[in-house]
Amino acid sequence: MKILFISSEVTPFAKTGGLADVTGSLPKELKRMGYDVRIILPFYKMIHNGPWEIAPEGYSSQVHLAGAVETGVLHRTSVEGIPVWLLENENFFGRDFLYGTPDDDYPDNLQRFAFFCRWTADFLEKGDFLPDIIHCHDWQTALVPLFLSDKYREQNSVIFTIHNLAFQGIFPKVSFTNLGFDFSETALELLEFYGNINLMKGAILSAELVNTVSESYCREIQTEEFGCGLEGVLQSRRHDLSGIVNGIDYTEWNPAADPDLFLPFSAAEPTGKAANKKGLQQLLGLEESANTPLLGIVSRLSAQKGFNLIAKILPRITAEKLQLVILGSGEEEFIQLLTKMKGAGTKSFSFNFGFDSGLAHKIYAGCDILLMPSQFEPCGLSQLIAMRYGTVPVVRKTGGLADTVKDPRDAPAATGFSFETYSSVSLWASIMRALRTRKDMKSWKKIVRQGMKTDFSWGVSALRYEELYRLGLKKKGIINASGKRAARRTDPGNQEGHS
């Protein structure tokens, strides 16, 4: 099976969130399973400055866009043996950020990613790499299946993954029509959204199969509360819609061999956990105390991540004999609140603005409890990492958090604590419940150990994606019910330089 990942961000090249983690980790697992996997993404400025060996592919082509001609030049690099194509266009991708400045989105994001999709589709049709599976991720790649010709689409199956339904790629219809693409009325109807165009809607309706990043989120987005206006569209595809929980890369997230930790530890040898708590307290200027519960947050600072609830309980955290460390960046109101609190010199509180990978590893390893009170959460990775590092998550029971964190009230093999009602009262009650459990060290260690032993590796999730890919190929008749190839295919073109 030949699989092409199309994404606007991929770890380790360019990242703003969990999308990059998925598109960086899942291909590696599929390659280990024996598949021919390749990746294409924009050649951002940050990649130019990275430690990669990048070579020109010797292929370029042009796209007519809004009366202008934009040229894309292809480059190649690799990650752990996986070929990675980089599409260069200085006008669109030679910028300091991926999607916008800290103040606002780039006003030409529609043009930027329409170019990416159109250029990639043309490249596929002219090239000599014919993927069985074209795996598109989020709205930035949503136009690819609409740009591909019907004849080309007969030879493969398009899988579209929704990582966060809140970001759909909605733009004024006139802005899209002004780009000058020769879309049929049928294609335009797939994109139409209350007088605007919605790129994600087009992909949901045109891909063979659609999935999202947890089973609970898959159910939630078909409701009015979480559907963001697309619940009806998603319900119409419910038989082709599924949820697969993300994994984490256990080569990166392994407390037994993590170079960023003060001392390694594991479920079998957990004694090093205490040394990491002590080291984190020293590093951040908190009082060194093994008995004082240390709470942690590694997150984007936003209302979606529950920071309006966090803001309400901050006085209670500082009033109790608790410590709290936060690492992240995001919305200005929360940055100002946490910066002001840090400036007040509270000895039990540490706010660290931005993102520091080494510090993130230390927080996961050194804290007793991780807080994730998300308003909604498609999957979430922090809770998976926390459990791997022996830190007990306290989460809102939504999306992937509901699927991965098992509360003692719901499951004998508990791995954390959860609450349903989105309120600061419910969050605080869950924290208190966790702290009461922690006083019974035998019960607490059982929860810690169960979390550390639960398998959230990509090996498990990749098997689900393998099933999804095979289902997509059966849906197109490319393989039959027994998994045999139904017909011999001939790779199109003979374009040298990008095989």
CSV table of N, CA, C and O in Angstrom, one decimal, residues 355-404:
chain,number,residue,atom,x,y,z
A,355,PHE,N,6.7,28.2,24.9
A,355,PHE,CA,6.9,26.7,24.9
A,355,PHE,C,8.3,26.3,25.0
A,355,PHE,O,9.2,26.8,24.2
A,356,ASP,N,8.6,25.5,25.9
A,356,ASP,CA,10.0,25.0,26.2
A,356,ASP,C,9.9,23.5,26.3
A,356,ASP,O,9.3,22.9,27.3
A,357,SER,N,10.3,22.7,25.3
A,357,SER,CA,10.2,21.3,25.2
A,357,SER,C,10.8,20.6,26.4
A,357,SER,O,10.2,19.7,27.0
A,358,GLY,N,12.0,21.0,26.8
A,358,GLY,CA,12.6,20.4,28.0
A,358,GLY,C,11.9,20.6,29.2
A,358,GLY,O,11.7,19.7,30.1
A,359,LEU,N,11.3,21.8,29.4
A,359,LEU,CA,10.5,22.1,30.6
A,359,LEU,C,9.2,21.3,30.6
A,359,LEU,O,8.8,20.9,31.6
A,360,ALA,N,8.6,21.2,29.4
A,360,ALA,CA,7.4,20.4,29.3
A,360,ALA,C,7.6,19.0,29.8
A,360,ALA,O,6.8,18.4,30.6
A,361,HIS,N,8.7,18.4,29.4
A,361,HIS,CA,9.1,17.0,29.8
A,361,HIS,C,9.2,17.0,31.4
A,361,HIS,O,8.7,16.0,32.0
A,362,LYS,N,9.9,18.0,31.9
A,362,LYS,CA,10.1,18.0,33.4
A,362,LYS,C,8.8,18.2,34.1
A,362,LYS,O,8.6,17.6,35.2
A,363,ILE,N,7.8,19.0,33.6
A,363,ILE,CA,6.5,19.2,34.2
A,363,ILE,C,5.7,17.9,34.2
A,363,ILE,O,5.1,17.5,35.2
A,364,TYR,N,5.7,17.2,33.1
A,364,TYR,CA,5.0,15.9,33.0
A,364,TYR,C,5.5,14.9,34.0
A,364,TYR,O,4.8,14.2,34.6
A,365,ALA,N,6.9,14.9,34.2
A,365,ALA,CA,7.5,14.0,35.1
A,365,ALA,C,7.4,14.4,36.6
A,365,ALA,O,7.4,13.5,37.4
A,366,GLY,N,7.4,15.7,36.8
A,366,GLY,CA,7.6,16.2,38.2
A,366,GLY,C,6.3,16.4,38.9
A,366,GLY,O,6.3,16.5,40.2
A,367,CYS,N,5.2,16.6,38.2
A,367,CYS,CA,3.9,17.0,38.9
A,367,CYS,C,3.2,15.7,39.4
A,367,CYS,O,3.4,14.6,38.9
A,368,ASP,N,2.3,15.9,40.4
A,368,ASP,CA,1.5,14.9,40.9
A,368,ASP,C,0.2,14.8,40.0
A,368,ASP,O,-0.3,13.7,39.8
A,369,ILE,N,-0.3,15.9,39.6
A,369,ILE,CA,-1.6,16.0,38.9
A,369,ILE,C,-1.5,16.9,37.7
A,369,ILE,O,-0.9,18.0,37.8
A,370,LEU,N,-2.1,16.6,36.6
A,370,LEU,CA,-2.2,17.4,35.4
A,370,LEU,C,-3.6,17.9,35.2
A,370,LEU,O,-4.6,17.0,35.3
A,371,LEU,N,-3.9,19.2,35.0
A,371,LEU,CA,-5.2,19.7,34.8
A,371,LEU,C,-5.5,19.9,33.4
A,371,LEU,O,-4.7,20.5,32.7
A,372,MET,N,-6.7,19.4,32.9
A,372,MET,CA,-7.1,19.6,31.5
A,372,MET,C,-8.7,19.7,31.5
A,372,MET,O,-9.4,18.8,31.1
A,373,PRO,N,-9.1,20.9,32.0
A,373,PRO,CA,-10.6,21.1,32.1
A,373,PRO,C,-11.2,21.7,30.8
A,373,PRO,O,-11.9,22.6,30.8
A,374,SER,N,-10.9,21.0,29.6
A,374,SER,CA,-11.3,21.6,28.3
A,374,SER,C,-12.8,21.7,28.1
A,374,SER,O,-13.6,20.8,28.5
A,375,GLN,N,-13.2,22.8,27.5
A,375,GLN,CA,-14.6,22.9,27.1
A,375,GLN,C,-14.9,21.9,26.1
A,375,GLN,O,-16.0,21.3,26.1
A,376,PHE,N,-14.1,21.6,25.1
A,376,PHE,CA,-14.2,20.5,24.2
A,376,PHE,C,-12.7,20.1,23.9
A,376,PHE,O,-11.8,20.9,23.9
A,377,GLU,N,-12.5,18.8,23.5
A,377,GLU,CA,-11.2,18.3,23.2
A,377,GLU,C,-11.3,17.2,22.2
A,377,GLU,O,-11.7,16.1,22.6
A,378,PRO,N,-10.9,17.4,21.0
A,378,PRO,CA,-11.0,16.4,20.0
A,378,PRO,C,-10.3,15.1,20.4
A,378,PRO,O,-10.9,14.0,20.3
A,379,CYS,N,-9.1,15.2,20.9
A,379,CYS,CA,-8.4,14.1,21.4
A,379,CYS,C,-7.6,14.5,22.7
A,379,CYS,O,-7.9,14.0,23.8
A,380,GLY,N,-6.6,15.3,22.5
A,380,GLY,CA,-5.7,15.7,23.6
A,380,GLY,C,-4.6,14.7,23.7
A,380,GLY,O,-4.7,13.5,23.5
A,381,LEU,N,-3.4,15.3,23.9
A,381,LEU,CA,-2.2,14.5,24.0
A,381,LEU,C,-1.6,14.6,25.4
A,381,LEU,O,-0.9,13.7,25.9
A,382,SER,N,-1.8,15.8,26.0
A,382,SER,CA,-1.2,16.0,27.3
A,382,SER,C,-1.6,14.9,28.4
A,382,SER,O,-0.8,14.5,29.2
A,383,GLN,N,-2.9,14.5,28.3
A,383,GLN,CA,-3.3,13.5,29.3
A,383,GLN,C,-2.6,12.2,29.1
A,383,GLN,O,-2.3,11.4,30.0
A,384,LEU,N,-2.3,11.9,27.8
A,384,LEU,CA,-1.7,10.6,27.5
A,384,LEU,C,-0.2,10.6,27.9
A,384,LEU,O,0.3,9.7,28.5
A,385,ILE,N,0.4,11.8,27.7
A,385,ILE,CA,1.8,11.9,28.2
A,385,ILE,C,1.9,11.9,29.7
A,385,ILE,O,2.8,11.2,30.3
A,386,ALA,N,1.0,12.6,30.3
A,386,ALA,CA,1.0,12.7,31.8
A,386,ALA,C,0.9,11.3,32.4
A,386,ALA,O,1.6,10.9,33.3
A,387,MET,N,-0.1,10.5,31.9
A,387,MET,CA,-0.2,9.1,32.4
A,387,MET,C,1.1,8.3,32.2
A,387,MET,O,1.5,7.5,33.1
A,388,ARG,N,1.7,8.4,31.1
A,388,ARG,CA,2.9,7.7,30.8
A,388,ARG,C,4.0,8.1,31.8
A,388,ARG,O,4.9,7.3,32.1
A,389,TYR,N,4.0,9.4,32.3
A,389,TYR,CA,5.0,9.9,33.2
A,389,TYR,C,4.5,9.8,34.7
A,389,TYR,O,5.1,10.5,35.5
A,390,GLY,N,3.5,9.0,34.9
A,390,GLY,CA,3.0,8.8,36.3
A,390,GLY,C,2.4,10.0,37.0
A,390,GLY,O,2.3,10.1,38.2
A,391,THR,N,1.8,10.9,36.1
A,391,THR,CA,1.1,12.1,36.6
A,391,THR,C,-0.4,11.9,36.3
A,391,THR,O,-0.8,11.6,35.2
A,392,VAL,N,-1.2,12.0,37.4
A,392,VAL,CA,-2.6,11.7,37.3
A,392,VAL,C,-3.4,12.9,36.7
A,392,VAL,O,-3.4,14.0,37.2
A,393,PRO,N,-4.1,12.6,35.6
A,393,PRO,CA,-4.9,13.7,35.0
A,393,PRO,C,-6.2,13.9,35.6
A,393,PRO,O,-6.9,13.0,36.0
A,394,VAL,N,-6.6,15.2,35.8
A,394,VAL,CA,-7.9,15.6,36.1
A,394,VAL,C,-8.5,16.4,34.9
A,394,VAL,O,-8.0,17.4,34.5
A,395,VAL,N,-9.6,15.8,34.3
A,395,VAL,CA,-10.0,16.3,33.0
A,395,VAL,C,-11.5,16.5,33.0
A,395,VAL,O,-12.2,15.9,33.8
A,396,ARG,N,-12.0,17.3,32.0
A,396,ARG,CA,-13.4,17.3,31.7
A,396,ARG,C,-13.7,16.1,30.9
A,396,ARG,O,-13.0,15.7,30.0
A,397,LYS,N,-14.9,15.5,31.1
A,397,LYS,CA,-15.3,14.3,30.4
A,397,LYS,C,-15.9,14.6,29.1
A,397,LYS,O,-17.1,14.7,28.9
A,398,THR,N,-15.0,14.9,28.1
A,398,THR,CA,-15.4,15.3,26.8
A,398,THR,C,-14.4,14.8,25.7
A,398,THR,O,-13.2,14.6,26.0
A,399,GLY,N,-14.9,14.4,24.5
A,399,GLY,CA,-14.0,14.0,23.4
A,399,GLY,C,-13.0,12.9,23.8
A,399,GLY,O,-13.3,12.0,24.5
A,400,GLY,N,-11.8,13.2,23.4
A,400,GLY,CA,-10.7,12.2,23.7
A,400,GLY,C,-10.4,12.0,25.1
A,400,GLY,O,-9.9,11.0,25.6
A,401,LEU,N,-10.7,13.1,25.9
A,401,LEU,CA,-10.4,13.0,27.4
A,401,LEU,C,-11.3,11.9,28.0
A,401,LEU,O,-10.9,11.2,28.9
A,402,ALA,N,-12.6,11.9,27.5
A,402,ALA,CA,-13.5,10.9,28.0
A,402,ALA,C,-13.1,9.5,27.6
A,402,ALA,O,-13.3,8.5,28.3
A,403,ASP,N,-12.5,9.3,26.4
A,403,ASP,CA,-12.1,8.0,25.9
A,403,ASP,C,-10.8,7.5,26.6
A,403,ASP,O,-10.6,6.3,26.6
A,404,THR,N,-10.0,8.3,27.1
A,404,THR,CA,-8.7,7.9,27.5
A,404,THR,C,-8.5,7.9,29.0
A,404,THR,O,-7.6,7.2,29.5
